[in-house]
Coordinates of C-alpha atoms in Angstrom, one line a residue:
M286 CA 0.1 0.0 -0.3
N287 CA 1.5 3.2 -0.9
I288 CA 1.0 6.2 1.3
D289 CA 2.1 9.7 0.4
F290 CA 2.4 12.3 2.3
E291 CA 5.1 14.9 2.6
L292 CA 6.4 16.6 6.0
N293 CA 9.0 19.7 6.3
L294 CA 9.9 21.4 9.3
N295 CA 11.0 25.4 8.1
H296 CA 12.9 27.0 9.7
D297 CA 12.7 31.1 8.2
R298 CA 14.2 34.5 9.2
E299 CA 12.6 37.4 8.2
W300 CA 10.0 35.6 7.2
Q301 CA 6.3 36.6 5.3
M302 CA 4.0 34.6 2.8
H303 CA 4.6 36.6 -0.5
S304 CA 1.7 35.2 -1.8
H305 CA -1.2 33.5 -1.2
H306 CA -2.3 30.3 -2.0
F307 CA -4.3 27.4 -2.3
H308 CA -3.8 23.3 -2.8
E309 CA -5.5 20.5 -3.9
G310 CA -5.0 18.9 -0.7
Y311 CA -5.1 19.2 2.8
E312 CA -2.5 20.7 4.9
I313 CA -1.6 20.5 8.3
L314 CA 0.8 23.1 10.1
L315 CA 1.9 23.0 13.9
S316 CA 3.5 26.0 14.3
L317 CA 6.8 26.1 16.6
S318 CA 7.3 29.7 17.7
D319 CA 5.4 33.4 17.4
A320 CA 4.1 34.4 13.8
G321 CA 0.8 37.0 13.6
S322 CA -1.6 35.1 12.3
I323 CA -3.4 33.0 9.5
F324 CA -6.0 34.5 7.2
I325 CA -8.3 31.5 6.0
E326 CA -10.7 31.3 3.6
N327 CA -12.4 33.8 6.1
T328 CA -11.2 33.5 8.9
L329 CA -8.3 35.3 11.0
Y330 CA -6.6 32.4 13.0
P331 CA -3.4 33.2 16.0
L332 CA -0.6 32.0 14.7
N333 CA 1.7 30.6 18.7
R334 CA 3.9 28.7 19.7
G335 CA 1.1 25.4 19.8
T336 CA -1.0 26.5 17.0
L337 CA -2.1 23.6 15.4
I338 CA -4.2 23.6 11.8
L339 CA -6.0 21.5 9.8
I340 CA -6.1 23.3 6.2
R341 CA -9.1 21.2 3.5
D342 CA -8.2 20.9 0.0
T343 CA -8.6 24.3 -1.9
A344 CA -8.7 25.9 0.7
L345 CA -7.1 30.0 0.4
H346 CA -4.8 31.3 2.9
R347 CA -2.5 33.4 3.8
T348 CA 0.1 33.8 7.0
I349 CA 1.0 37.0 8.0
A350 CA 4.1 36.7 10.0
A351 CA 3.8 40.9 11.1
G352 CA 6.8 41.9 13.5
C353 CA 8.1 37.8 13.4
D354 CA 11.8 37.9 12.9
S355 CA 11.4 33.8 11.9
Y356 CA 9.2 31.5 11.9
S357 CA 9.0 27.6 12.3
R358 CA 6.5 25.2 12.1
Y359 CA 5.9 21.7 10.8
V360 CA 4.0 21.6 7.7
L361 CA 1.9 18.5 6.6
H362 CA 0.5 17.6 2.9
F363 CA -1.6 14.7 2.1
D364 CA -4.3 14.6 -0.4
R365 CA -7.7 12.8 -0.7
S366 CA -6.9 9.3 -1.8
A367 CA -4.0 9.1 1.0
L368 CA -7.1 9.9 3.3
E369 CA -9.2 7.3 1.3
R370 CA -6.7 4.5 1.6
I371 CA -5.5 4.5 5.4
S372 CA -9.8 4.5 6.0
T373 CA -11.8 1.8 7.5
P374 CA -15.1 1.8 8.5
Q375 CA -14.7 2.6 12.5
T376 CA -11.8 5.0 11.7
D377 CA -12.8 7.6 8.7
F378 CA -10.8 9.7 7.8
L379 CA -12.2 11.2 5.0
S380 CA -15.7 11.9 6.4
Q381 CA -13.9 13.7 9.5
F382 CA -11.3 16.0 7.3
I383 CA -13.1 17.0 4.8
L384 CA -15.3 19.8 5.9
E385 CA -14.1 22.2 7.7
N386 CA -10.6 23.9 8.9
R387 CA -9.6 23.6 12.4
C388 CA -7.7 25.8 14.2
V389 CA -6.6 24.7 17.9
Q390 CA -4.1 26.0 20.1
L391 CA -2.4 23.5 22.3
D392 CA -0.3 24.2 26.3
S393 CA 3.4 22.9 26.4
G394 CA 2.2 19.0 27.9
E395 CA -0.1 18.5 24.7
L396 CA 2.7 20.2 22.1
D397 CA 4.7 18.0 23.6
A398 CA 3.5 14.7 23.5
L399 CA 2.7 15.7 19.6
L400 CA 6.2 16.8 18.6
P401 CA 7.5 12.7 18.4
Y402 CA 4.3 11.6 15.9
F403 CA 5.9 14.5 13.9
E404 CA 9.2 13.9 14.0
A405 CA 8.5 9.3 13.5
C406 CA 7.0 10.5 10.3
Q407 CA 10.3 12.8 9.2
K408 CA 12.5 10.5 9.6
V409 CA 15.3 9.5 7.4
R410 CA 15.0 6.8 6.2
T411 CA 17.5 4.5 4.6
G412 CA 15.4 1.0 3.2
E413 CA 15.6 -1.0 5.6
F414 CA 12.9 -3.9 6.0
G415 CA 10.6 -2.4 7.3
E416 CA 10.4 0.8 6.9
D417 CA 7.8 1.3 4.3
L418 CA 5.0 0.3 7.0
Q419 CA 6.8 2.2 9.8
K420 CA 6.3 6.1 7.8
I421 CA 3.0 5.6 6.4
M422 CA 2.0 3.6 10.5
A423 CA 3.9 7.1 12.0
F424 CA 1.4 9.3 9.5
V425 CA -1.2 7.4 10.8
G426 CA -0.9 7.7 14.2
L427 CA 0.0 11.5 13.4
L428 CA -3.1 12.3 11.8
I429 CA -4.8 10.0 14.6
R430 CA -3.4 12.0 17.2
A431 CA -4.7 15.4 15.5
H432 CA -8.0 14.3 15.1
K433 CA -7.9 13.4 18.6
L434 CA -7.0 17.3 19.6
F435 CA -9.1 18.7 16.9
L436 CA -11.8 16.5 18.4
T437 CA -12.0 17.7 22.3
K438 CA -10.0 21.3 22.2
S439 CA -12.0 24.6 21.7
P440 CA -11.0 26.1 18.7
S441 CA -9.3 28.7 18.8
D442 CA -11.2 32.2 19.0
H443 CA -10.7 34.2 15.9
S444 CA -12.7 37.1 17.6
R445 CA -10.6 38.8 19.4
N446 CA -8.6 40.4 16.4
T447 CA -10.7 43.3 16.9
D448 CA -9.4 44.3 13.2
F449 CA -10.7 41.5 11.8
G450 CA -14.3 42.6 13.4
K451 CA -14.0 45.4 11.6
V452 CA -12.9 43.5 7.9
E453 CA -15.3 40.5 8.4
P454 CA -19.0 42.4 7.3
I455 CA -17.4 43.1 4.5
I456 CA -15.7 39.4 3.7
Q457 CA -19.2 38.1 3.9
Y458 CA -20.9 40.4 1.7
I459 CA -18.0 39.8 -1.3
Q460 CA -18.6 35.7 -0.5
R461 CA -22.4 36.5 -0.4
H462 CA -22.4 38.2 -3.6
L463 CA -19.2 36.8 -6.2
G464 CA -21.4 36.5 -8.8
E465 CA -22.3 39.7 -9.5
S466 CA -20.2 42.5 -10.4
L467 CA -18.3 43.4 -7.1
K468 CA -16.6 47.3 -8.1
L469 CA -14.6 48.1 -4.9
E470 CA -16.4 51.5 -5.7
E471 CA -19.7 49.6 -5.1
I472 CA -18.6 47.8 -2.2
A473 CA -17.2 51.0 -0.2
D474 CA -20.6 52.7 -1.2
H475 CA -22.1 49.1 0.8
F476 CA -20.8 50.1 4.1
F477 CA -19.9 53.8 3.9
I478 CA -15.5 53.9 3.9
N479 CA -13.6 55.4 1.7
K480 CA -12.7 53.0 -1.2
Y481 CA -8.7 53.7 -0.2
H482 CA -8.8 53.5 4.1
L483 CA -11.5 50.1 2.0
C484 CA -7.6 49.1 0.2
H485 CA -5.7 49.8 3.2
S486 CA -8.0 47.8 6.0
F487 CA -8.9 45.1 4.1
K488 CA -4.7 43.9 3.2
A489 CA -3.6 45.1 6.4
V490 CA -5.6 42.4 8.0
T491 CA -6.3 39.9 5.2
G492 CA -2.5 40.2 3.4
F493 CA -5.1 40.2 0.7
S494 CA -6.1 43.3 -1.3
V495 CA -9.8 43.6 -2.1
G496 CA -8.6 42.7 -5.9
E497 CA -6.8 39.5 -5.2
Y498 CA -9.8 38.0 -2.8
I499 CA -12.4 38.1 -4.6
I500 CA -10.5 37.0 -8.1
H501 CA -9.0 34.0 -6.4
N502 CA -12.2 33.9 -4.5
R503 CA -14.4 33.4 -7.8
V504 CA -11.1 30.7 -9.5
M505 CA -12.0 28.4 -5.9
K506 CA -16.2 28.4 -6.7
A507 CA -15.1 28.2 -10.5
R508 CA -13.0 24.9 -9.8
A509 CA -15.9 23.7 -6.9
L510 CA -18.6 23.8 -10.7
L511 CA -16.7 22.1 -12.8
R512 CA -16.2 19.9 -10.2
G513 CA -19.6 19.3 -9.5
G514 CA -19.9 19.2 -13.7
H515 CA -20.9 22.9 -15.1
S516 CA -19.8 23.6 -18.6
V517 CA -16.6 26.4 -18.4
Q518 CA -18.5 28.8 -19.5
A519 CA -21.0 28.4 -17.2
A520 CA -17.8 28.2 -14.1
G521 CA -17.5 31.1 -15.2
E522 CA -20.6 32.8 -14.8
L523 CA -21.6 31.7 -11.8
S524 CA -18.3 32.8 -10.4
G525 CA -18.9 36.3 -11.8
F526 CA -16.4 37.0 -14.5
Q527 CA -18.2 38.9 -16.6
N528 CA -15.7 37.5 -20.2
N529 CA -15.4 33.8 -21.3
A530 CA -11.4 34.3 -22.5
H531 CA -10.5 36.4 -19.2
F532 CA -12.3 33.9 -16.7
I533 CA -10.1 30.7 -18.6
R534 CA -7.0 33.6 -18.7
T535 CA -7.1 33.8 -15.3
F536 CA -8.2 30.3 -13.8
G537 CA -5.6 29.0 -16.0
K538 CA -2.7 30.9 -14.0
L539 CA -3.6 30.8 -10.7
S540 CA -4.6 26.8 -11.1
G541 CA -1.8 25.5 -13.0
M542 CA -4.4 24.1 -15.7
S543 CA -7.3 24.9 -18.2
P544 CA -10.4 24.6 -16.8
G545 CA -11.7 22.9 -19.6
K546 CA -8.1 20.3 -18.2
Y547 CA -10.0 20.7 -14.7
R548 CA -13.1 19.4 -15.8
K549 CA -11.8 17.1 -17.5
A550 CA -9.6 15.5 -14.5
F551 CA -12.4 15.1 -11.8
V552 CA -15.0 14.2 -14.6
G553 CA -13.1 11.4 -15.4
R554 CA -12.5 10.5 -12.6
G555 CA -15.6 10.4 -11.5
K556 CA -16.7 8.3 -14.5
E557 CA -13.7 5.5 -13.6
A558 CA -15.4 5.4 -10.0
E559 CA -18.6 4.6 -11.3
L560 CA -17.4 1.8 -13.8
S561 CA -15.0 0.2 -11.2

């Protein structure tokens, strides 16, 4: 049984995530130092030593390392197929990890207890007999331990950030109106805010410009529609793109492939599953 995952222990000085991004797979992040905050989809979470986060597949996110000279963290990436292969009727990882992002704050004892699971997954392999199975068991053990923490601990409270509280209604408004024109001037007028002040506040809190946030979320919505079988043109229109050529160009730039190829990959995968 081949289970693919990637685990990195990253140490960066003068660290900053310069671009917002998303993955087709899942990400578990364990912060080993205080590092500002992380914006995931429509929520801002503080990043401290012991912050444990599950980021679901295709969730748009960006870390904002305010006043952070260095940042250490474990980052684990794995995809849906890995969860499917290790799941059982009693332990269905996919159903537990697929629905939402999760963020909890570990105390020092919980962090010390979790670290060996990450270290076991990162252990250098020499090709000895049984190491492939040990790697799988380490990965499964880490997911079980992480799931227990996500299940039993109270979610981190993002509402403590007062600046985010001012921007959150704007984020919710954008999400509700993605399929419409969403011009900056119209958003500013709706909230009775000067558009330059709106841009500055939104960028300072989320790490995104208003335009970047709208475009990326439109592409994310289009991806979901394409996976559901919608045509390329319908996906673009329903996601708020007024021009099909602009949609195709923007989708390709952010996703690394055309919307047609993306749709074919997922629709074809579904048909194969039905025939198997």
